[in-house]
Each structure stands twice: as structure tokens, then as C-alpha cells.
mmCIF file of N, CA and C in Angstrom:
data_model
loop_
_atom_site.group_PDB
_atom_site.id
_atom_site.type_symbol
_atom_site.label_atom_id
_atom_site.label_comp_id
_atom_site.label_asym_id
_atom_site.label_seq_id
_atom_site.Cartn_x
_atom_site.Cartn_y
_atom_site.Cartn_z
ATOM 1 N N THR A 1048 -57.064 -6.597 -66.312
ATOM 2 C CA THR A 1048 -58.195 -6.124 -67.075
ATOM 3 C C THR A 1048 -57.829 -5.968 -68.549
ATOM 4 N N GLU A 1049 -56.628 -5.444 -68.822
ATOM 5 C CA GLU A 1049 -56.214 -5.300 -70.217
ATOM 6 C C GLU A 1049 -56.141 -6.656 -70.920
ATOM 7 N N GLU A 1050 -55.699 -7.678 -70.219
ATOM 8 C CA GLU A 1050 -55.610 -9.005 -70.835
ATOM 9 C C GLU A 1050 -56.994 -9.573 -71.133
ATOM 10 N N ILE A 1051 -57.949 -9.340 -70.258
ATOM 11 C CA ILE A 1051 -59.329 -9.796 -70.500
ATOM 12 C C ILE A 1051 -59.893 -9.085 -71.721
ATOM 13 N N LEU A 1052 -59.699 -7.767 -71.782
ATOM 14 C CA LEU A 1052 -60.164 -7.012 -72.944
ATOM 15 C C LEU A 1052 -59.427 -7.452 -74.208
ATOM 16 N N GLY A 1053 -58.133 -7.742 -74.082
ATOM 17 C CA GLY A 1053 -57.354 -8.224 -75.222
ATOM 18 C C GLY A 1053 -57.887 -9.539 -75.769
ATOM 19 N N ASP A 1054 -58.308 -10.451 -74.881
ATOM 20 C CA ASP A 1054 -58.918 -11.706 -75.335
ATOM 21 C C ASP A 1054 -60.201 -11.433 -76.104
ATOM 22 N N TYR A 1055 -60.991 -10.493 -75.622
ATOM 23 C CA TYR A 1055 -62.232 -10.128 -76.302
ATOM 24 C C TYR A 1055 -61.937 -9.543 -77.681
ATOM 25 N N ILE A 1056 -60.971 -8.654 -77.755
ATOM 26 C CA ILE A 1056 -60.608 -8.038 -79.034
ATOM 27 C C ILE A 1056 -60.122 -9.100 -80.018
ATOM 28 N N ARG A 1057 -59.370 -10.054 -79.537
ATOM 29 C CA ARG A 1057 -58.902 -11.148 -80.397
ATOM 30 C C ARG A 1057 -60.087 -11.924 -80.961
ATOM 31 N N ARG A 1058 -61.102 -12.169 -80.134
ATOM 32 C CA ARG A 1058 -62.275 -12.936 -80.574
ATOM 33 C C ARG A 1058 -63.133 -12.172 -81.580
ATOM 34 N N ILE A 1059 -63.291 -10.849 -81.401
ATOM 35 C CA ILE A 1059 -64.204 -10.108 -82.284
ATOM 36 C C ILE A 1059 -63.552 -9.721 -83.610
ATOM 37 N N GLY A 1060 -62.228 -9.640 -83.649
ATOM 38 C CA GLY A 1060 -61.540 -9.311 -84.894
ATOM 39 C C GLY A 1060 -61.379 -7.818 -85.114
ATOM 40 N N SER A 1061 -60.562 -7.498 -86.096
ATOM 41 C CA SER A 1061 -60.180 -6.101 -86.325
ATOM 42 C C SER A 1061 -61.324 -5.232 -86.841
ATOM 43 N N THR A 1062 -62.256 -5.794 -87.582
ATOM 44 C CA THR A 1062 -63.367 -4.997 -88.101
ATOM 45 C C THR A 1062 -64.217 -4.445 -86.964
ATOM 46 N N GLN A 1063 -64.561 -5.290 -86.017
ATOM 47 C CA GLN A 1063 -65.360 -4.828 -84.885
ATOM 48 C C GLN A 1063 -64.522 -4.015 -83.907
ATOM 49 N N ARG A 1064 -63.205 -4.217 -83.885
ATOM 50 C CA ARG A 1064 -62.331 -3.412 -83.020
ATOM 51 C C ARG A 1064 -62.475 -1.943 -83.372
ATOM 52 N N ASP A 1065 -62.680 -1.652 -84.637
ATOM 53 C CA ASP A 1065 -62.823 -0.266 -85.084
ATOM 54 C C ASP A 1065 -64.042 0.422 -84.474
ATOM 55 N N GLU A 1066 -64.981 -0.347 -83.956
ATOM 56 C CA GLU A 1066 -66.180 0.210 -83.326
ATOM 57 C C GLU A 1066 -65.951 0.543 -81.850
ATOM 58 N N LEU A 1067 -64.822 0.128 -81.295
ATOM 59 C CA LEU A 1067 -64.536 0.342 -79.876
ATOM 60 C C LEU A 1067 -63.680 1.578 -79.656
ATOM 61 N N VAL A 1068 -63.827 2.188 -78.504
ATOM 62 C CA VAL A 1068 -62.913 3.218 -78.021
ATOM 63 C C VAL A 1068 -62.224 2.617 -76.802
ATOM 64 N N ILE A 1069 -60.922 2.424 -76.910
ATOM 65 C CA ILE A 1069 -60.174 1.781 -75.840
ATOM 66 C C ILE A 1069 -59.363 2.818 -75.088
ATOM 67 N N ALA A 1070 -59.579 2.865 -73.775
ATOM 68 C CA ALA A 1070 -58.841 3.772 -72.899
ATOM 69 C C ALA A 1070 -58.107 2.930 -71.859
ATOM 70 N N THR A 1071 -56.945 3.392 -71.485
ATOM 71 C CA THR A 1071 -56.187 2.764 -70.407
ATOM 72 C C THR A 1071 -55.451 3.865 -69.658
ATOM 73 N N LYS A 1072 -54.616 3.495 -68.703
ATOM 74 C CA LYS A 1072 -53.977 4.524 -67.892
ATOM 75 C C LYS A 1072 -52.525 4.160 -67.618
ATOM 76 N N ILE A 1073 -51.781 5.166 -67.209
ATOM 77 C CA ILE A 1073 -50.406 5.003 -66.783
ATOM 78 C C ILE A 1073 -50.256 5.721 -65.448
ATOM 79 N N CYS A 1074 -49.481 5.119 -64.547
ATOM 80 C CA CYS A 1074 -49.288 5.767 -63.254
ATOM 81 C C CYS A 1074 -48.108 6.722 -63.318
ATOM 82 N N GLY A 1075 -48.090 7.664 -62.406
ATOM 83 C CA GLY A 1075 -46.980 8.593 -62.289
ATOM 84 C C GLY A 1075 -45.877 7.996 -61.432
ATOM 85 N N TYR A 1076 -45.262 8.804 -60.615
ATOM 86 C CA TYR A 1076 -44.140 8.342 -59.806
ATOM 87 C C TYR A 1076 -44.577 7.262 -58.829
ATOM 88 N N PHE A 1077 -43.895 6.131 -58.887
ATOM 89 C CA PHE A 1077 -44.194 4.988 -58.033
ATOM 90 C C PHE A 1077 -42.879 4.267 -57.772
ATOM 91 N N PRO A 1078 -42.219 4.540 -56.634
ATOM 92 C CA PRO A 1078 -40.928 3.926 -56.347
ATOM 93 C C PRO A 1078 -41.019 2.399 -56.253
ATOM 94 N N SER A 1079 -40.016 1.714 -56.800
ATOM 95 C CA SER A 1079 -39.937 0.240 -56.771
ATOM 96 C C SER A 1079 -41.262 -0.391 -57.190
ATOM 97 N N SER A 1080 -41.710 -0.017 -58.360
ATOM 98 C CA SER A 1080 -43.048 -0.364 -58.835
ATOM 99 C C SER A 1080 -43.120 -1.750 -59.471
ATOM 100 N N PRO A 1081 -43.944 -2.654 -58.922
ATOM 101 C CA PRO A 1081 -44.157 -3.931 -59.589
ATOM 102 C C PRO A 1081 -44.873 -3.753 -60.929
ATOM 103 N N VAL A 1082 -45.643 -2.674 -61.056
ATOM 104 C CA VAL A 1082 -46.313 -2.371 -62.327
ATOM 105 C C VAL A 1082 -45.280 -2.019 -63.389
ATOM 106 N N ALA A 1083 -44.332 -1.175 -63.049
ATOM 107 C CA ALA A 1083 -43.270 -0.826 -63.995
ATOM 108 C C ALA A 1083 -42.426 -2.043 -64.323
ATOM 109 N N ALA A 1084 -42.189 -2.908 -63.359
ATOM 110 C CA ALA A 1084 -41.416 -4.130 -63.605
ATOM 111 C C ALA A 1084 -42.134 -5.034 -64.606
ATOM 112 N N ALA A 1085 -43.461 -5.098 -64.537
ATOM 113 C CA ALA A 1085 -44.225 -5.971 -65.426
ATOM 114 C C ALA A 1085 -44.198 -5.497 -66.873
ATOM 115 N N ARG A 1086 -43.783 -4.268 -67.121
ATOM 116 C CA ARG A 1086 -43.691 -3.764 -68.493
ATOM 117 C C ARG A 1086 -42.549 -4.419 -69.255
ATOM 118 N N SER A 1087 -41.572 -4.949 -68.534
ATOM 119 C CA SER A 1087 -40.395 -5.560 -69.147
ATOM 120 C C SER A 1087 -40.690 -7.010 -69.495
ATOM 121 N N TYR A 1088 -41.396 -7.173 -70.574
ATOM 122 C CA TYR A 1088 -41.842 -8.498 -71.008
ATOM 123 C C TYR A 1088 -40.769 -9.136 -71.871
ATOM 124 N N PRO A 1089 -40.463 -10.397 -71.796
ATOM 125 C CA PRO A 1089 -41.079 -11.436 -70.970
ATOM 126 C C PRO A 1089 -40.379 -11.650 -69.640
ATOM 127 N N ASN A 1090 -39.273 -10.944 -69.371
ATOM 128 C CA ASN A 1090 -38.511 -11.175 -68.144
ATOM 129 C C ASN A 1090 -38.447 -9.918 -67.288
ATOM 130 N N PRO A 1091 -39.489 -9.640 -66.500
ATOM 131 C CA PRO A 1091 -39.473 -8.425 -65.686
ATOM 132 C C PRO A 1091 -38.406 -8.495 -64.597
ATOM 133 N N PRO A 1092 -37.715 -7.386 -64.343
ATOM 134 C CA PRO A 1092 -36.764 -7.387 -63.233
ATOM 135 C C PRO A 1092 -37.523 -7.463 -61.912
ATOM 136 N N LEU A 1093 -37.083 -8.336 -61.045
ATOM 137 C CA LEU A 1093 -37.826 -8.549 -59.810
ATOM 138 C C LEU A 1093 -37.232 -7.828 -58.610
ATOM 139 N N ASP A 1094 -35.904 -7.705 -58.558
ATOM 140 C CA ASP A 1094 -35.298 -7.134 -57.366
ATOM 141 C C ASP A 1094 -34.068 -6.333 -57.736
ATOM 142 N N PRO A 1095 -34.056 -5.060 -57.586
ATOM 143 C CA PRO A 1095 -35.187 -4.229 -57.178
ATOM 144 C C PRO A 1095 -36.049 -3.877 -58.387
ATOM 145 N N ALA A 1096 -37.306 -3.695 -58.157
ATOM 146 C CA ALA A 1096 -38.210 -3.270 -59.229
ATOM 147 C C ALA A 1096 -37.887 -1.824 -59.597
ATOM 148 N N PRO A 1097 -38.038 -1.466 -60.875
ATOM 149 C CA PRO A 1097 -37.758 -0.088 -61.284
ATOM 150 C C PRO A 1097 -38.828 0.873 -60.770
ATOM 151 N N ASP A 1098 -38.475 2.142 -60.761
ATOM 152 C CA ASP A 1098 -39.450 3.165 -60.402
ATOM 153 C C ASP A 1098 -40.390 3.400 -61.578
ATOM 154 N N GLY A 1099 -41.677 3.592 -61.300
ATOM 155 C CA GLY A 1099 -42.631 4.030 -62.310
ATOM 156 C C GLY A 1099 -42.476 5.533 -62.484
ATOM 157 N N ARG A 1100 -42.373 5.990 -63.718
ATOM 158 C CA ARG A 1100 -42.173 7.417 -64.002
ATOM 159 C C ARG A 1100 -43.040 7.819 -65.190
ATOM 160 N N LEU A 1101 -43.047 9.105 -65.497
ATOM 161 C CA LEU A 1101 -43.734 9.619 -66.676
ATOM 162 C C LEU A 1101 -42.757 10.256 -67.655
ATOM 163 N N ASP A 1102 -41.512 9.798 -67.656
ATOM 164 C CA ASP A 1102 -40.575 10.272 -68.668
ATOM 165 C C ASP A 1102 -40.873 9.552 -69.982
ATOM 166 N N GLY A 1103 -40.240 9.994 -71.048
ATOM 167 C CA GLY A 1103 -40.529 9.448 -72.371
ATOM 168 C C GLY A 1103 -40.363 7.943 -72.471
ATOM 169 N N ALA A 1104 -39.258 7.422 -71.937
ATOM 170 C CA ALA A 1104 -39.000 5.984 -72.025
ATOM 171 C C ALA A 1104 -40.043 5.181 -71.249
ATOM 172 N N SER A 1105 -40.437 5.662 -70.081
ATOM 173 C CA SER A 1105 -41.432 4.954 -69.271
ATOM 174 C C SER A 1105 -42.804 4.967 -69.933
ATOM 175 N N VAL A 1106 -43.188 6.101 -70.508
ATOM 176 C CA VAL A 1106 -44.487 6.193 -71.187
ATOM 177 C C VAL A 1106 -44.503 5.274 -72.402
ATOM 178 N N ARG A 1107 -43.424 5.274 -73.170
ATOM 179 C CA ARG A 1107 -43.329 4.391 -74.340
ATOM 180 C C ARG A 1107 -43.422 2.930 -73.916
ATOM 181 N N SER A 1108 -42.699 2.560 -72.863
ATOM 182 C CA SER A 1108 -42.730 1.193 -72.361
ATOM 183 C C SER A 1108 -44.128 0.796 -71.888
ATOM 184 N N ALA A 1109 -44.801 1.703 -71.189
ATOM 185 C CA ALA A 1109 -46.160 1.433 -70.715
ATOM 186 C C ALA A 1109 -47.126 1.257 -71.883
ATOM 187 N N CYS A 1110 -46.992 2.104 -72.895
ATOM 188 C CA CYS A 1110 -47.862 1.983 -74.074
ATOM 189 C C CYS A 1110 -47.638 0.657 -74.793
ATOM 190 N N GLU A 1111 -46.381 0.284 -74.982
ATOM 191 C CA GLU A 1111 -46.084 -0.977 -75.662
ATOM 192 C C GLU A 1111 -46.626 -2.168 -74.879
ATOM 193 N N ALA A 1112 -46.494 -2.134 -73.551
ATOM 194 C CA ALA A 1112 -47.013 -3.219 -72.722
ATOM 195 C C ALA A 1112 -48.542 -3.274 -72.795
ATOM 196 N N SER A 1113 -49.192 -2.120 -72.780
ATOM 197 C CA SER A 1113 -50.658 -2.092 -72.889
ATOM 198 C C SER A 1113 -51.116 -2.588 -74.248
ATOM 199 N N LEU A 1114 -50.439 -2.178 -75.314
ATOM 200 C CA LEU A 1114 -50.801 -2.659 -76.653
ATOM 201 C C LEU A 1114 -50.694 -4.180 -76.730
ATOM 202 N N ARG A 1115 -49.637 -4.732 -76.141
ATOM 203 C CA ARG A 1115 -49.446 -6.184 -76.144
ATOM 204 C C ARG A 1115 -50.581 -6.866 -75.369
ATOM 205 N N ARG A 1116 -50.896 -6.359 -74.173
ATOM 206 C CA ARG A 1116 -51.950 -6.982 -73.367
ATOM 207 C C ARG A 1116 -53.325 -6.816 -74.000
ATOM 208 N N LEU A 1117 -53.553 -5.676 -74.646
ATOM 209 C CA LEU A 1117 -54.849 -5.394 -75.265
ATOM 210 C C LEU A 1117 -55.027 -6.073 -76.625
ATOM 211 N N ASN A 1118 -53.939 -6.617 -77.161
ATOM 212 C CA ASN A 1118 -53.996 -7.280 -78.462
ATOM 213 C C ASN A 1118 -54.558 -6.348 -79.533
ATOM 214 N N THR A 1119 -54.022 -5.141 -79.579
ATOM 215 C CA THR A 1119 -54.469 -4.152 -80.553
ATOM 216 C C THR A 1119 -53.276 -3.333 -81.033
ATOM 217 N N ASP A 1120 -53.498 -2.567 -82.072
ATOM 218 C CA ASP A 1120 -52.407 -1.754 -82.631
ATOM 219 C C ASP A 1120 -52.501 -0.290 -82.220
ATOM 220 N N ARG A 1121 -53.520 0.050 -81.408
ATOM 221 C CA ARG A 1121 -53.658 1.442 -80.995
ATOM 222 C C ARG A 1121 -54.464 1.543 -79.709
ATOM 223 N N ILE A 1122 -54.175 2.604 -78.970
ATOM 224 C CA ILE A 1122 -54.915 2.966 -77.770
ATOM 225 C C ILE A 1122 -55.562 4.307 -78.081
ATOM 226 N N ASP A 1123 -56.860 4.391 -77.921
ATOM 227 C CA ASP A 1123 -57.570 5.612 -78.280
ATOM 228 C C ASP A 1123 -57.399 6.723 -77.247
ATOM 229 N N LEU A 1124 -57.256 6.360 -75.985
ATOM 230 C CA LEU A 1124 -57.077 7.347 -74.923
ATOM 231 C C LEU A 1124 -56.157 6.779 -73.853
ATOM 232 N N MET A 1125 -55.010 7.431 -73.649
ATOM 233 C CA MET A 1125 -54.088 7.054 -72.570
ATOM 234 C C MET A 1125 -54.207 8.127 -71.499
ATOM 235 N N GLN A 1126 -54.602 7.718 -70.297
ATOM 236 C CA GLN A 1126 -54.836 8.659 -69.206
ATOM 237 C C GLN A 1126 -53.716 8.559 -68.167
ATOM 238 N N ILE A 1127 -53.380 9.676 -67.564
ATOM 239 C CA ILE A 1127 -52.421 9.685 -66.467
ATOM 240 C C ILE A 1127 -53.195 9.420 -65.188
ATOM 241 N N HIS A 1128 -52.867 8.321 -64.522
ATOM 242 C CA HIS A 1128 -53.575 7.924 -63.301
ATOM 243 C C HIS A 1128 -53.279 8.885 -62.160
ATOM 244 N N TRP A 1129 -52.041 9.268 -62.023
ATOM 245 C CA TRP A 1129 -51.674 10.364 -61.130
ATOM 246 C C TRP A 1129 -50.384 10.951 -61.646
ATOM 247 N N PRO A 1130 -50.176 12.250 -61.485
ATOM 248 C CA PRO A 1130 -49.017 12.915 -62.082
ATOM 249 C C PRO A 1130 -47.709 12.519 -61.402
ATOM 250 N N ASP A 1131 -46.641 12.705 -62.143
ATOM 251 C CA ASP A 1131 -45.289 12.497 -61.621
ATOM 252 C C ASP A 1131 -44.730 13.867 -61.313
ATOM 253 N N ARG A 1132 -44.691 14.225 -60.051
ATOM 254 C CA ARG A 1132 -44.273 15.569 -59.675
ATOM 255 C C ARG A 1132 -42.797 15.824 -59.921
ATOM 256 N N TYR A 1133 -42.038 14.766 -60.290
ATOM 257 C CA TYR A 1133 -40.618 14.918 -60.530
ATOM 258 C C TYR A 1133 -40.272 15.103 -62.009
ATOM 259 N N VAL A 1134 -41.255 14.993 -62.901
ATOM 260 C CA VAL A 1134 -41.032 15.193 -64.336
ATOM 261 C C VAL A 1134 -41.770 16.457 -64.754
ATOM 262 N N PRO A 1135 -41.026 17.458 -65.281
ATOM 263 C CA PRO A 1135 -41.694 18.717 -65.653
ATOM 264 C C PRO A 1135 -42.636 18.556 -66.839
#
């Protein structure tokens, strides 16, 4: 979905991008997560896939991957899809 929206943002240009509010999400704890593996662009680790977490490095990685897919320089709202009970 982020890539589809990113294609749209590329087509409309930065002026019209300012009229949009873009929200996306990050998952909490997810052992051996293919989603977390896909954040490692262009060569995601396949075996074993990393755990999805909500620590600083994981959140930063998720944001950077979303920005790349969305073809934008900012995310207006980043939502936690479900909490990571292992990160205080």
C-alpha cells in the first residue's frame, strides 16, 4: 500500500503533497518478522528474519523504509499497530 501511495505522490508532486496527511504504522513485537526483514533495503536478510521490535533502531529503520516506499520526506502520523510488551 505504501508503494502505491508513493507512486501517487510522485505523480502529483511536492506542492500537492503538502495538501495530504500521510499516516502509516509500525508493528510491535513480531518474532522472525518478514516485515522487519523487508526494512533492510535493498538486501533483506532472509534466514533467519529479524524480530520486529519497537526499540529506537527498529522504529528508525521502519520510518526510513516507509519514507522510501512513500516517496516523501515526512510521515505526518506514525501509529503503533500493536505494542511491544518487551520494550518499556
